[in-house]
Coordinates of C-alpha atoms in Angstrom, one line a residue:
Chain A
M23 CA 102.8 121.2 77.3
D24 CA 100.6 122.2 74.0
G25 CA 100.5 126.2 72.4
L26 CA 101.1 128.7 75.6
E27 CA 100.0 126.4 78.2
L28 CA 102.8 127.7 80.0
I29 CA 101.9 131.1 79.9
E30 CA 98.3 130.2 80.7
R31 CA 99.9 128.3 83.7
I32 CA 102.0 131.4 85.0
D33 CA 98.5 133.7 84.6
R34 CA 96.3 131.5 86.1
W35 CA 98.1 131.9 89.5
G36 CA 97.6 135.4 89.0
T37 CA 93.9 134.3 90.0
L38 CA 94.2 131.1 92.5
A39 CA 97.2 132.6 93.9
P40 CA 96.7 136.1 93.8
T41 CA 99.2 137.4 96.8
A42 CA 101.7 134.6 96.5
I43 CA 105.2 136.1 95.7
A44 CA 105.8 135.2 92.2
H45 CA 109.6 136.3 92.1
E46 CA 111.9 138.2 95.0
S47 CA 115.3 140.0 94.6
D48 CA 117.4 142.2 96.6
G49 CA 114.1 142.8 99.0
R50 CA 111.8 143.3 95.9
A51 CA 109.0 141.3 95.1
I52 CA 106.3 140.6 92.6
T53 CA 103.4 138.7 93.3
Y54 CA 101.6 136.6 90.8
Q55 CA 98.5 139.0 90.5
E56 CA 100.7 141.7 89.5
L57 CA 102.8 139.8 87.6
K58 CA 100.1 138.8 85.3
T59 CA 98.5 142.3 85.3
H60 CA 101.9 144.5 84.7
S61 CA 103.2 141.6 82.0
D62 CA 99.6 142.3 80.2
A63 CA 99.7 145.6 80.2
L64 CA 103.7 145.8 79.3
A65 CA 102.6 143.3 75.9
G66 CA 99.8 145.7 75.0
C67 CA 102.3 148.3 75.0
L68 CA 104.8 146.1 73.0
L69 CA 101.9 145.6 70.5
D70 CA 101.5 149.1 70.0
E71 CA 105.6 149.5 69.6
L72 CA 106.2 146.7 67.5
P73 CA 104.9 144.9 63.9
D74 CA 103.9 140.9 64.6
D75 CA 106.9 139.7 63.1
R76 CA 108.8 137.6 66.0
S77 CA 111.3 140.2 66.0
P78 CA 113.4 139.7 69.7
V79 CA 113.5 142.2 72.2
M80 CA 116.3 142.9 74.4
V81 CA 115.8 142.8 78.1
L82 CA 118.2 144.2 80.6
G83 CA 118.7 143.8 84.2
H84 CA 120.4 141.8 87.4
K85 CA 117.6 139.4 88.6
E86 CA 114.7 142.2 89.2
P87 CA 111.3 141.5 89.3
E88 CA 110.5 143.7 85.9
L89 CA 112.7 141.0 84.2
V90 CA 109.7 138.6 84.5
V91 CA 107.5 140.7 83.9
A92 CA 108.7 141.7 80.7
Y93 CA 109.9 138.1 79.5
L94 CA 106.1 137.3 79.8
A95 CA 104.8 140.6 78.1
C96 CA 107.4 139.9 75.1
I97 CA 105.8 136.4 74.5
K98 CA 102.4 137.7 75.3
A99 CA 103.1 140.3 72.1
G100 CA 105.0 137.5 70.0
H101 CA 108.1 138.5 70.7
P102 CA 111.4 136.4 71.7
Y103 CA 113.4 138.0 74.0
I104 CA 116.9 138.0 74.7
P105 CA 117.9 138.4 78.4
L106 CA 120.9 140.1 79.2
D107 CA 123.0 140.7 82.3
T108 CA 123.9 143.6 83.7
A109 CA 127.3 142.5 83.8
L110 CA 127.7 142.9 80.4
P111 CA 129.5 146.2 79.0
A112 CA 127.9 148.4 76.7
Q113 CA 129.7 147.5 73.6
R114 CA 129.4 143.8 73.8
L115 CA 125.3 144.9 74.4
E116 CA 125.8 147.1 71.5
I117 CA 126.9 144.0 69.1
I118 CA 124.2 141.9 70.3
R119 CA 121.7 144.5 69.7
A120 CA 123.2 145.5 66.0
S121 CA 123.2 141.4 65.1
S122 CA 120.0 140.4 66.6
G123 CA 118.2 143.3 65.2
A124 CA 116.3 143.6 67.9
R125 CA 114.3 147.0 68.1
L126 CA 113.6 147.5 71.6
T127 CA 115.2 147.3 75.0
L128 CA 113.3 146.7 78.2
S129 CA 115.0 147.4 81.5
P130 CA 113.8 148.1 84.9
Q131 CA 114.5 151.6 86.5
G132 CA 114.5 151.0 90.1
V133 CA 110.8 151.4 90.6
H134 CA 108.8 148.6 90.9
E135 CA 105.6 149.6 89.6
R136 CA 107.0 150.5 86.4
I137 CA 109.2 149.6 83.7
T138 CA 110.5 152.5 81.5
L139 CA 110.6 151.5 77.6
H140 CA 114.3 152.2 75.7
A141 CA 112.9 151.8 72.6
S142 CA 114.3 153.0 69.1
A143 CA 112.5 152.8 66.3
R144 CA 115.4 151.8 64.0
P145 CA 118.8 150.5 65.0
S146 CA 120.6 153.6 64.1
E147 CA 118.3 156.0 66.2
T148 CA 119.4 156.5 69.8
P149 CA 117.4 154.6 72.6
H150 CA 114.6 157.3 74.1
E151 CA 112.8 156.8 77.4
G152 CA 109.3 156.6 77.7
A153 CA 107.2 155.8 81.0
T154 CA 104.3 153.2 80.5
Q155 CA 101.1 152.8 82.3
M156 CA 101.0 149.4 83.6
E157 CA 97.2 150.0 84.2
N158 CA 96.2 149.7 80.9
G159 CA 95.8 145.9 80.2
S160 CA 93.3 145.4 77.5
F161 CA 95.0 143.4 74.8
E162 CA 94.2 140.3 73.0
R163 CA 97.8 137.7 73.2
V164 CA 99.3 137.0 70.4
A165 CA 99.1 133.1 69.0
Y166 CA 102.1 131.1 69.5
K167 CA 103.3 128.3 67.2
P168 CA 105.6 126.2 68.6
E169 CA 108.1 126.7 66.0
D170 CA 108.2 130.8 67.1
P171 CA 111.1 131.3 69.0
F172 CA 110.8 132.3 72.4
Y173 CA 113.8 133.2 73.9
V174 CA 117.5 133.9 72.6
I175 CA 120.7 133.3 74.6
Y176 CA 124.0 135.0 73.6
T177 CA 127.0 132.9 74.3
S178 CA 130.8 133.7 73.7
G179 CA 131.8 133.2 69.9
S180 CA 135.5 132.1 68.9
T181 CA 136.2 135.5 66.7
G182 CA 135.1 138.1 69.3
T183 CA 131.5 138.2 68.3
P184 CA 129.0 136.7 70.8
K185 CA 126.3 134.4 68.9
G186 CA 122.6 134.0 69.7
V187 CA 120.9 130.4 70.1
V188 CA 117.3 130.6 69.2
I189 CA 114.9 128.4 71.3
S190 CA 111.7 127.9 70.4
L191 CA 108.5 127.7 72.1
G192 CA 108.4 123.8 71.1
N193 CA 112.1 123.4 72.3
L194 CA 110.9 124.7 75.7
N195 CA 107.9 122.8 75.9
S196 CA 109.8 119.6 75.1
F197 CA 112.2 120.5 77.9
L198 CA 109.6 121.4 80.8
D199 CA 107.8 118.4 79.7
W200 CA 110.8 116.2 80.8
M201 CA 111.8 118.3 83.3
L202 CA 108.0 117.9 85.1
V203 CA 108.3 114.2 84.8
E204 CA 111.5 113.8 86.4
H205 CA 110.8 116.4 89.5
P206 CA 107.3 116.3 90.5
L207 CA 106.9 120.1 91.8
V208 CA 104.3 120.6 94.8
E209 CA 102.0 123.4 93.5
Q210 CA 102.3 126.7 95.5
D211 CA 104.6 125.3 98.0
E212 CA 108.2 125.6 95.9
V213 CA 110.8 128.3 96.5
F214 CA 113.1 128.0 93.6
L215 CA 116.8 129.6 94.6
G216 CA 118.0 131.8 91.6
I217 CA 121.2 131.3 91.4
V218 CA 122.3 132.1 87.9
P219 CA 121.7 135.3 85.9
F220 CA 119.0 135.1 83.8
S221 CA 121.8 135.5 80.4
F222 CA 122.5 131.7 81.6
D223 CA 120.1 129.2 80.4
V224 CA 120.2 126.9 83.8
S225 CA 118.2 130.2 85.0
I226 CA 115.5 128.8 82.6
M227 CA 115.1 126.1 84.5
D228 CA 114.6 127.1 87.8
L229 CA 112.4 130.0 86.4
Y230 CA 110.0 128.4 84.6
L231 CA 109.5 125.4 86.4
C232 CA 108.8 127.6 89.6
L233 CA 106.3 129.7 87.8
Y234 CA 104.5 126.5 86.4
A235 CA 104.2 125.3 90.0
G236 CA 103.2 128.7 91.5
G237 CA 106.0 128.7 93.6
T238 CA 108.6 131.4 94.6
H239 CA 111.4 132.3 92.8
R240 CA 114.1 133.8 94.9
S241 CA 117.3 135.2 93.1
L242 CA 120.2 136.0 94.8
T243 CA 122.2 139.1 92.9
R244 CA 125.4 139.1 92.2
D245 CA 126.3 141.4 95.1
E246 CA 125.0 138.8 97.9
I247 CA 126.9 135.8 96.1
G248 CA 130.2 138.0 96.2
D249 CA 129.5 138.6 99.8
P250 CA 129.9 135.4 102.0
A251 CA 128.3 136.9 104.9
R252 CA 125.7 137.9 103.0
L253 CA 125.2 134.8 101.0
H254 CA 124.7 132.9 104.1
R255 CA 122.2 135.0 105.5
A256 CA 120.4 134.6 102.2
L257 CA 120.5 131.0 102.1
A258 CA 119.9 130.5 105.6
R259 CA 116.4 132.7 104.8
S260 CA 115.6 131.0 101.7
G261 CA 113.4 128.3 102.6
A262 CA 114.6 126.9 99.7
T263 CA 113.1 123.5 98.0
A264 CA 115.3 123.4 94.6
W265 CA 118.7 124.3 94.1
I266 CA 120.0 124.5 90.6
S267 CA 123.8 125.5 90.2
T268 CA 126.9 125.1 88.7
P269 CA 129.2 122.7 90.7
S270 CA 131.5 125.6 91.4
F271 CA 128.7 127.7 93.4
A272 CA 128.0 124.7 95.9
R273 CA 131.5 124.2 96.6
L274 CA 131.6 127.7 97.1
C275 CA 128.8 127.2 99.9
L276 CA 130.6 124.4 101.3
V277 CA 133.2 126.2 102.3
E278 CA 131.2 126.9 105.3
R279 CA 131.5 124.0 107.2
G280 CA 127.8 124.2 109.1
F281 CA 126.4 124.6 105.6
G282 CA 124.1 121.6 105.1
A283 CA 120.5 120.0 105.4
G284 CA 119.6 122.3 108.7
T285 CA 120.6 125.3 107.0
I286 CA 117.8 124.4 104.1
P287 CA 115.5 122.2 105.9
N288 CA 112.9 122.1 103.2
L289 CA 115.3 121.5 100.2
R290 CA 113.8 118.8 98.2
R291 CA 116.3 118.8 95.5
I292 CA 119.8 119.7 94.2
V293 CA 120.6 119.4 90.2
L294 CA 123.8 120.4 89.5
A295 CA 124.7 121.5 85.6
G296 CA 127.1 123.7 83.5
E297 CA 130.6 122.3 84.4
V298 CA 132.1 119.1 85.4
L299 CA 131.1 117.6 88.8
S300 CA 133.6 116.1 90.4
H301 CA 133.1 113.0 92.8
E302 CA 134.6 114.9 95.5
L303 CA 132.0 117.5 95.7
A304 CA 129.1 114.9 94.7
S305 CA 130.1 113.2 98.0
E306 CA 130.3 116.2 100.1
L307 CA 126.8 117.2 98.7
L308 CA 125.0 113.9 99.6
D309 CA 127.2 113.8 103.1
R310 CA 125.6 117.4 104.1
F311 CA 122.4 117.1 102.1
P312 CA 121.1 113.5 103.5
G313 CA 117.9 112.3 101.7
V314 CA 117.9 115.2 99.1
P315 CA 117.9 113.8 95.7
L316 CA 121.0 114.9 94.1
W317 CA 121.2 115.1 90.3
N318 CA 124.3 115.5 87.8
A319 CA 123.0 117.1 84.3
Y320 CA 124.6 118.1 81.0
G321 CA 124.0 119.9 78.1
P322 CA 124.6 123.0 75.7
T323 CA 122.5 125.6 75.5
E324 CA 122.0 124.8 71.8
A325 CA 119.7 121.8 73.0
T326 CA 117.6 123.9 75.7
V327 CA 119.1 123.8 78.9
L328 CA 120.0 120.2 79.4
S329 CA 120.3 116.8 77.3
T330 CA 121.2 114.4 80.2
S331 CA 120.6 113.8 83.6
V332 CA 121.4 111.1 86.3
Q333 CA 120.2 110.9 90.3
L334 CA 123.9 110.3 91.9
D335 CA 123.8 107.8 95.1
R336 CA 127.2 106.7 96.6
E337 CA 126.7 103.1 94.8
L338 CA 126.8 105.0 91.4
L339 CA 129.6 107.2 92.2
G340 CA 131.5 104.1 93.6
R341 CA 131.6 102.6 89.9
Y342 CA 132.6 105.1 87.9
P343 CA 136.2 106.7 88.2
D344 CA 134.3 109.4 87.2
V345 CA 130.7 111.3 87.6
P346 CA 128.5 110.4 84.9
I347 CA 126.7 113.2 83.4
G348 CA 123.7 111.0 83.0
F349 CA 121.1 109.3 80.2
P350 CA 119.8 111.0 77.4
R351 CA 116.6 112.5 77.6
P352 CA 113.5 110.9 76.9
G353 CA 112.3 111.8 73.7
G354 CA 116.1 112.8 72.5
S355 CA 119.1 111.2 72.2
V356 CA 123.1 111.5 72.6
L357 CA 125.0 109.9 70.0
V358 CA 128.7 109.4 70.4
M359 CA 130.1 109.7 66.7
D360 CA 133.4 109.7 65.3
E361 CA 134.6 112.1 62.4
N362 CA 132.9 110.7 59.6
G363 CA 129.5 111.1 61.8
Q364 CA 129.5 107.2 62.4
P365 CA 128.4 106.2 65.9
V366 CA 131.6 104.3 67.6
A367 CA 131.7 101.5 69.8
E368 CA 130.2 101.4 73.3
G369 CA 132.5 102.7 75.7
E370 CA 134.6 104.5 72.7
R371 CA 135.4 108.0 72.7
G372 CA 133.4 110.5 70.2
E373 CA 132.2 113.5 70.0
L374 CA 128.4 113.9 71.8
V375 CA 125.9 114.5 69.2
I376 CA 122.3 115.7 70.4
V377 CA 119.2 114.9 68.5
G378 CA 115.8 115.7 69.4
P379 CA 112.8 117.6 69.6
H380 CA 114.7 120.3 72.1
V381 CA 117.3 120.9 69.9
S382 CA 117.4 124.4 68.4
P383 CA 116.7 125.6 64.9
G384 CA 120.1 127.4 65.1
Y385 CA 122.0 130.7 65.6
L386 CA 120.2 134.0 65.0
N387 CA 120.5 135.6 61.6
R388 CA 123.9 133.4 61.5
P389 CA 123.1 130.9 58.7
D390 CA 126.5 130.2 58.4
L391 CA 127.1 129.1 61.9
T392 CA 124.1 127.2 62.1
S393 CA 124.9 125.1 59.0
Q394 CA 128.4 124.1 60.6
A395 CA 126.6 123.2 64.1
F396 CA 123.3 121.6 63.1
F397 CA 122.1 119.4 60.6
T398 CA 119.1 116.8 60.2
L399 CA 119.2 113.0 61.3
G400 CA 116.2 111.4 60.1
N401 CA 113.5 113.7 60.6
Q402 CA 115.0 115.2 63.9
R403 CA 117.1 118.1 64.4
A404 CA 120.6 117.2 65.6
Y405 CA 123.6 119.7 67.1
H406 CA 127.2 119.1 66.9
T407 CA 128.4 119.8 70.6
G408 CA 132.0 119.9 70.2
D409 CA 132.3 117.9 73.4
W410 CA 134.1 114.4 73.9
G411 CA 132.4 112.0 75.8
R412 CA 131.5 108.2 75.5
A413 CA 128.7 105.8 76.7
L414 CA 128.8 103.3 79.4
G415 CA 126.0 101.2 79.6
G416 CA 123.7 103.8 78.4
L417 CA 125.2 106.4 80.9
L418 CA 127.6 109.1 79.3
F419 CA 130.4 110.2 80.4
F420 CA 131.9 114.2 79.5
E421 CA 135.6 114.2 78.3
G422 CA 136.6 117.6 77.4
R423 CA 136.5 119.7 74.2
H424 CA 138.2 119.3 70.7
D425 CA 138.5 123.3 70.3
D426 CA 139.5 126.0 72.6
L427 CA 135.9 126.5 74.2
I428 CA 136.0 126.0 78.3
K429 CA 133.7 126.2 80.8
L430 CA 134.6 128.4 83.6
H431 CA 132.8 128.4 86.6
G432 CA 129.5 127.5 84.5
Y433 CA 130.3 130.2 81.8
R434 CA 131.1 129.5 78.4
I435 CA 133.9 131.3 77.1
E436 CA 135.8 130.6 73.6
L437 CA 139.4 131.5 74.4
G438 CA 139.4 133.0 70.8
D439 CA 136.8 135.9 71.8
V440 CA 138.9 137.0 74.8
E441 CA 142.1 137.1 72.7
A442 CA 140.4 138.9 69.8
H443 CA 139.1 141.4 72.0
L444 CA 142.8 141.8 73.9
K445 CA 144.1 142.0 70.5
A446 CA 141.9 145.1 69.9
L447 CA 143.5 146.7 72.5
P448 CA 145.6 149.8 72.1
G449 CA 149.2 148.7 72.7
V450 CA 148.8 145.2 72.5
Q451 CA 150.6 143.2 70.0
D452 CA 149.5 139.7 70.3
A453 CA 148.0 137.8 72.9
V454 CA 147.1 134.1 73.7
V455 CA 144.4 133.1 76.5
L456 CA 144.7 129.8 78.6
P457 CA 143.4 128.5 81.1
T458 CA 145.0 126.9 84.6
W459 CA 143.4 123.8 85.5
R460 CA 142.9 122.3 89.0
D461 CA 141.6 118.7 89.2
G462 CA 140.9 118.7 85.3
Q463 CA 138.8 121.7 85.7
P464 CA 139.7 125.3 84.6
E465 CA 140.3 127.4 87.3
R466 CA 141.2 130.9 85.8
L467 CA 142.3 132.4 82.7
V468 CA 145.8 133.7 81.8
A469 CA 146.5 136.2 79.4
F470 CA 149.8 136.2 77.8
I471 CA 150.6 139.3 76.4
I472 CA 153.0 141.0 74.0
L473 CA 153.0 145.1 73.8
S474 CA 154.1 147.0 71.4
E475 CA 156.1 148.8 74.3
R476 CA 156.6 146.7 77.6
P477 CA 156.5 149.0 80.6
V478 CA 160.2 149.2 82.2
R479 CA 159.2 148.8 85.7
D480 CA 155.4 148.6 86.3
D481 CA 153.7 145.1 84.9
F482 CA 150.8 145.3 87.5
Q483 CA 150.1 149.1 86.2
A484 CA 149.8 147.6 82.7
T485 CA 147.9 144.7 83.9
L486 CA 144.8 146.7 85.3
N487 CA 145.2 149.2 82.3
L488 CA 144.5 146.2 80.2
R489 CA 141.7 144.8 82.8
R490 CA 140.0 148.1 82.5
H491 CA 140.1 148.5 78.9
L492 CA 139.2 144.7 78.3
S493 CA 136.5 145.2 81.2
E494 CA 134.6 148.0 78.6
R495 CA 134.7 144.8 76.1
L496 CA 133.7 141.6 78.1
P497 CA 131.8 140.4 80.9
G498 CA 133.6 140.1 84.2
Y499 CA 133.4 136.4 84.1
M500 CA 135.5 135.9 80.4
L501 CA 138.4 138.3 81.8
P502 CA 141.7 137.0 82.7
Q503 CA 142.9 137.3 86.3
L504 CA 146.7 136.5 85.6
Y505 CA 148.5 138.8 83.1
R506 CA 152.0 137.6 82.1
F507 CA 153.9 140.1 80.1
V508 CA 156.5 138.3 77.2
D509 CA 158.8 139.9 74.1
T510 CA 157.6 136.8 72.1
F511 CA 155.8 133.4 71.9
P512 CA 157.3 130.3 72.0
L513 CA 156.2 129.0 68.1
T514 CA 155.1 125.6 66.9
V515 CA 156.4 124.4 64.1
N516 CA 153.7 125.8 61.9
G517 CA 154.6 129.3 62.9
K518 CA 151.7 129.7 65.7
A519 CA 152.0 130.4 69.3
D520 CA 152.9 127.6 71.1
R521 CA 150.0 127.1 73.5
K522 CA 151.5 123.7 75.1
K523 CA 154.9 125.5 75.7
L524 CA 153.1 128.6 77.1
A525 CA 150.9 126.6 79.4
E526 CA 154.2 124.9 80.8
M527 CA 155.2 128.4 81.5
L528 CA 152.6 128.3 84.4
T529 CA 153.8 125.2 86.3
Chain B
M13 CA 151.4 147.0 111.9
S14 CA 154.4 145.6 110.3
V15 CA 154.7 143.5 107.1
T16 CA 157.5 141.5 108.9
S17 CA 154.9 140.0 111.8
T18 CA 154.6 136.0 110.7
T19 CA 151.0 136.6 110.4
A20 CA 151.0 138.9 107.9
S21 CA 153.5 137.6 105.6
K22 CA 151.3 134.3 105.8
V23 CA 148.6 136.0 105.0
L24 CA 150.5 137.7 101.8
D25 CA 152.0 134.6 101.0
V26 CA 148.4 133.0 100.2
L27 CA 147.2 136.3 98.7
V28 CA 150.2 136.3 96.3
R29 CA 149.0 133.0 95.4
I30 CA 145.5 133.3 94.9
T31 CA 145.6 136.8 93.1
G32 CA 148.5 136.1 90.8
T33 CA 150.5 139.1 91.9
D34 CA 153.3 140.4 94.3
E35 CA 151.3 144.0 94.0
V36 CA 149.5 142.7 97.0
R37 CA 152.7 143.1 99.0
R38 CA 153.6 146.2 97.6
N39 CA 150.3 148.0 98.6
L40 CA 148.8 147.0 101.4
D41 CA 145.8 149.4 100.3
L42 CA 145.2 148.0 97.0
P43 CA 141.2 147.5 96.6
L44 CA 141.2 143.6 96.1
F45 CA 138.0 143.5 94.4
D46 CA 137.8 146.8 92.4
T47 CA 140.8 145.5 91.0
G48 CA 139.2 142.3 89.7
L49 CA 142.1 140.5 92.1
L50 CA 139.6 138.9 94.0
D51 CA 135.9 137.6 92.8
S52 CA 133.9 135.4 95.4
L53 CA 135.4 132.2 94.2
G54 CA 138.7 134.0 94.8
V55 CA 137.4 134.8 98.4
A56 CA 136.5 131.0 99.1
E57 CA 139.7 130.0 97.8
L58 CA 141.5 132.7 100.5
I59 CA 139.4 131.6 103.4
I60 CA 140.5 128.1 102.9
G61 CA 143.6 129.4 101.9
L62 CA 144.1 131.2 105.3
S63 CA 142.5 128.8 107.4
D64 CA 144.9 126.0 106.1
T65 CA 148.0 128.2 106.6
L66 CA 147.3 129.9 110.1
G67 CA 145.9 126.9 111.7
I68 CA 141.9 128.8 112.6
E69 CA 138.9 128.1 111.7
I70 CA 137.1 131.1 109.4
A71 CA 133.4 130.4 108.7
P72 CA 132.9 132.6 105.4
S73 CA 129.2 133.3 107.0
E74 CA 131.3 135.9 109.3
V75 CA 133.3 137.1 106.2
E76 CA 131.7 140.7 105.7
R77 CA 133.2 141.5 102.1
D78 CA 133.8 145.4 103.1
L79 CA 136.0 144.0 105.9
W80 CA 138.0 142.2 103.9
S81 CA 138.6 144.4 100.5
T82 CA 142.3 145.2 101.2
P83 CA 145.6 143.0 102.1
R84 CA 145.8 145.7 105.2
Q85 CA 142.1 144.7 106.3
I86 CA 142.6 141.0 105.9
I87 CA 145.9 141.1 107.8
A88 CA 144.3 142.8 110.8
Y89 CA 141.6 140.3 110.9
A90 CA 143.8 137.2 110.6
E91 CA 146.1 138.7 113.7
E92 CA 142.9 139.8 115.5
R93 CA 141.7 135.8 115.0
I94 CA 144.7 134.7 116.3
K95 CA 145.3 136.8 119.4
A96 CA 141.5 136.0 120.5

């Protein structure tokens, strides 16, 4: 894919299939014609509002059709977008706004045909509202170069400040080129389930593959996913042909015994990514969806959604004790390196280093963090994942992290991020956050807290207070579920909180 | 409803395990979702836990979240199912 072929293709469906549904969520839909008209109009407004400088624009919402309009409008106007979910509390949004330098936030206001601009000319000003005329569609699209930033996705940072991963148009095109070969799509006959929120980069795969093929992106809301009966009604009605989710979500659905190929008869592919896939879940999916290709895939946000993939079958599962994360994608490579940056021998454990055209230019406005994690190998961009792994016969296996980053139900969480915010709360003297584990995977977060004054009787009330305060700073998926109040932490010989001993207190 | 009934105490045992707090025993009207004690994966775990413990099959597709939002409601659901 060259230049803006992606956007051109999506626009073309506006002429070829004007009434086809491009995106649908919570009973509200947008056609391809509307998507084209509205995104052109909004792009025109953005061109008036912002200089042609590739500065990022925040787009805030939860799965609404207007978000897709806004993403395309940003690109058409020459600005990368930062997809943000309403699960993020205001304080975190403010940190992202300040650190990204975004001058504008786009967010839907519930009325289908209109998008309200929350604009502030300078970061110091209070955002003001001003409705936009969507009919005013005359504008000239800004020329985008492969190195221009396309989107910026914010992930948890170890010190409590999220960091923005920049993905360029060239990165995205490289990813989509690979995906379109691996998953041949039937034009105008695909329904992609939108399971993860747009702030999580797995959604880049389902949204853009779907729009590229002129399919329908059927996005499930948080409320639907959180209500078992509603979820199963939505899945049964979806007509989905593509399922891309975390293993956690698949497991959640499989609790319903009757759930399987009969429920989603048109399903053509299942792709799981974002966390470790167990043998048991993979086998169960093969049983429930016979004949539907099942893929496992892996990749950090820093290397454009996915870097490895493999189609699973019983023979492959039977050959290895762990489910492989796959082969490196074509055009890229995944090296297993020791601490000196030298490749380890076949089958040895080392750090996974990703090399190729899909590796990000770095973190937005953070040259310090960028130079720590990214480097150039030969003439290609490379990224230190911080993930342990090993390669056997070309297949890669994931073996955990060598720091405090965990993947909880697909969400990337730096334990230090949660700890920093806990320690900033009034009354908290010190805090350590640890995951509990089940079958080798993190299950939930536990916070060990030293309070300046411990409530005499009511630990539960203290828990609720902490949770409430923390939820003003962190999204729900980062909140510890369990809180244990202690008077002191056991210490290591270096005088640091002994995480191992604390973890033992949980068993 | 008495929490001394066998079903109720079994339900509460499962709830204590999943939410990690005894508070669910002390306050049967505790809003489990609003307090963050249960989320979508927690509900799935609860369904599995209750099915195993009580020996009944609970289909998630029959579980309306609004009717499962406090310990008292979940106990009532379980007792109803066992009676039926």
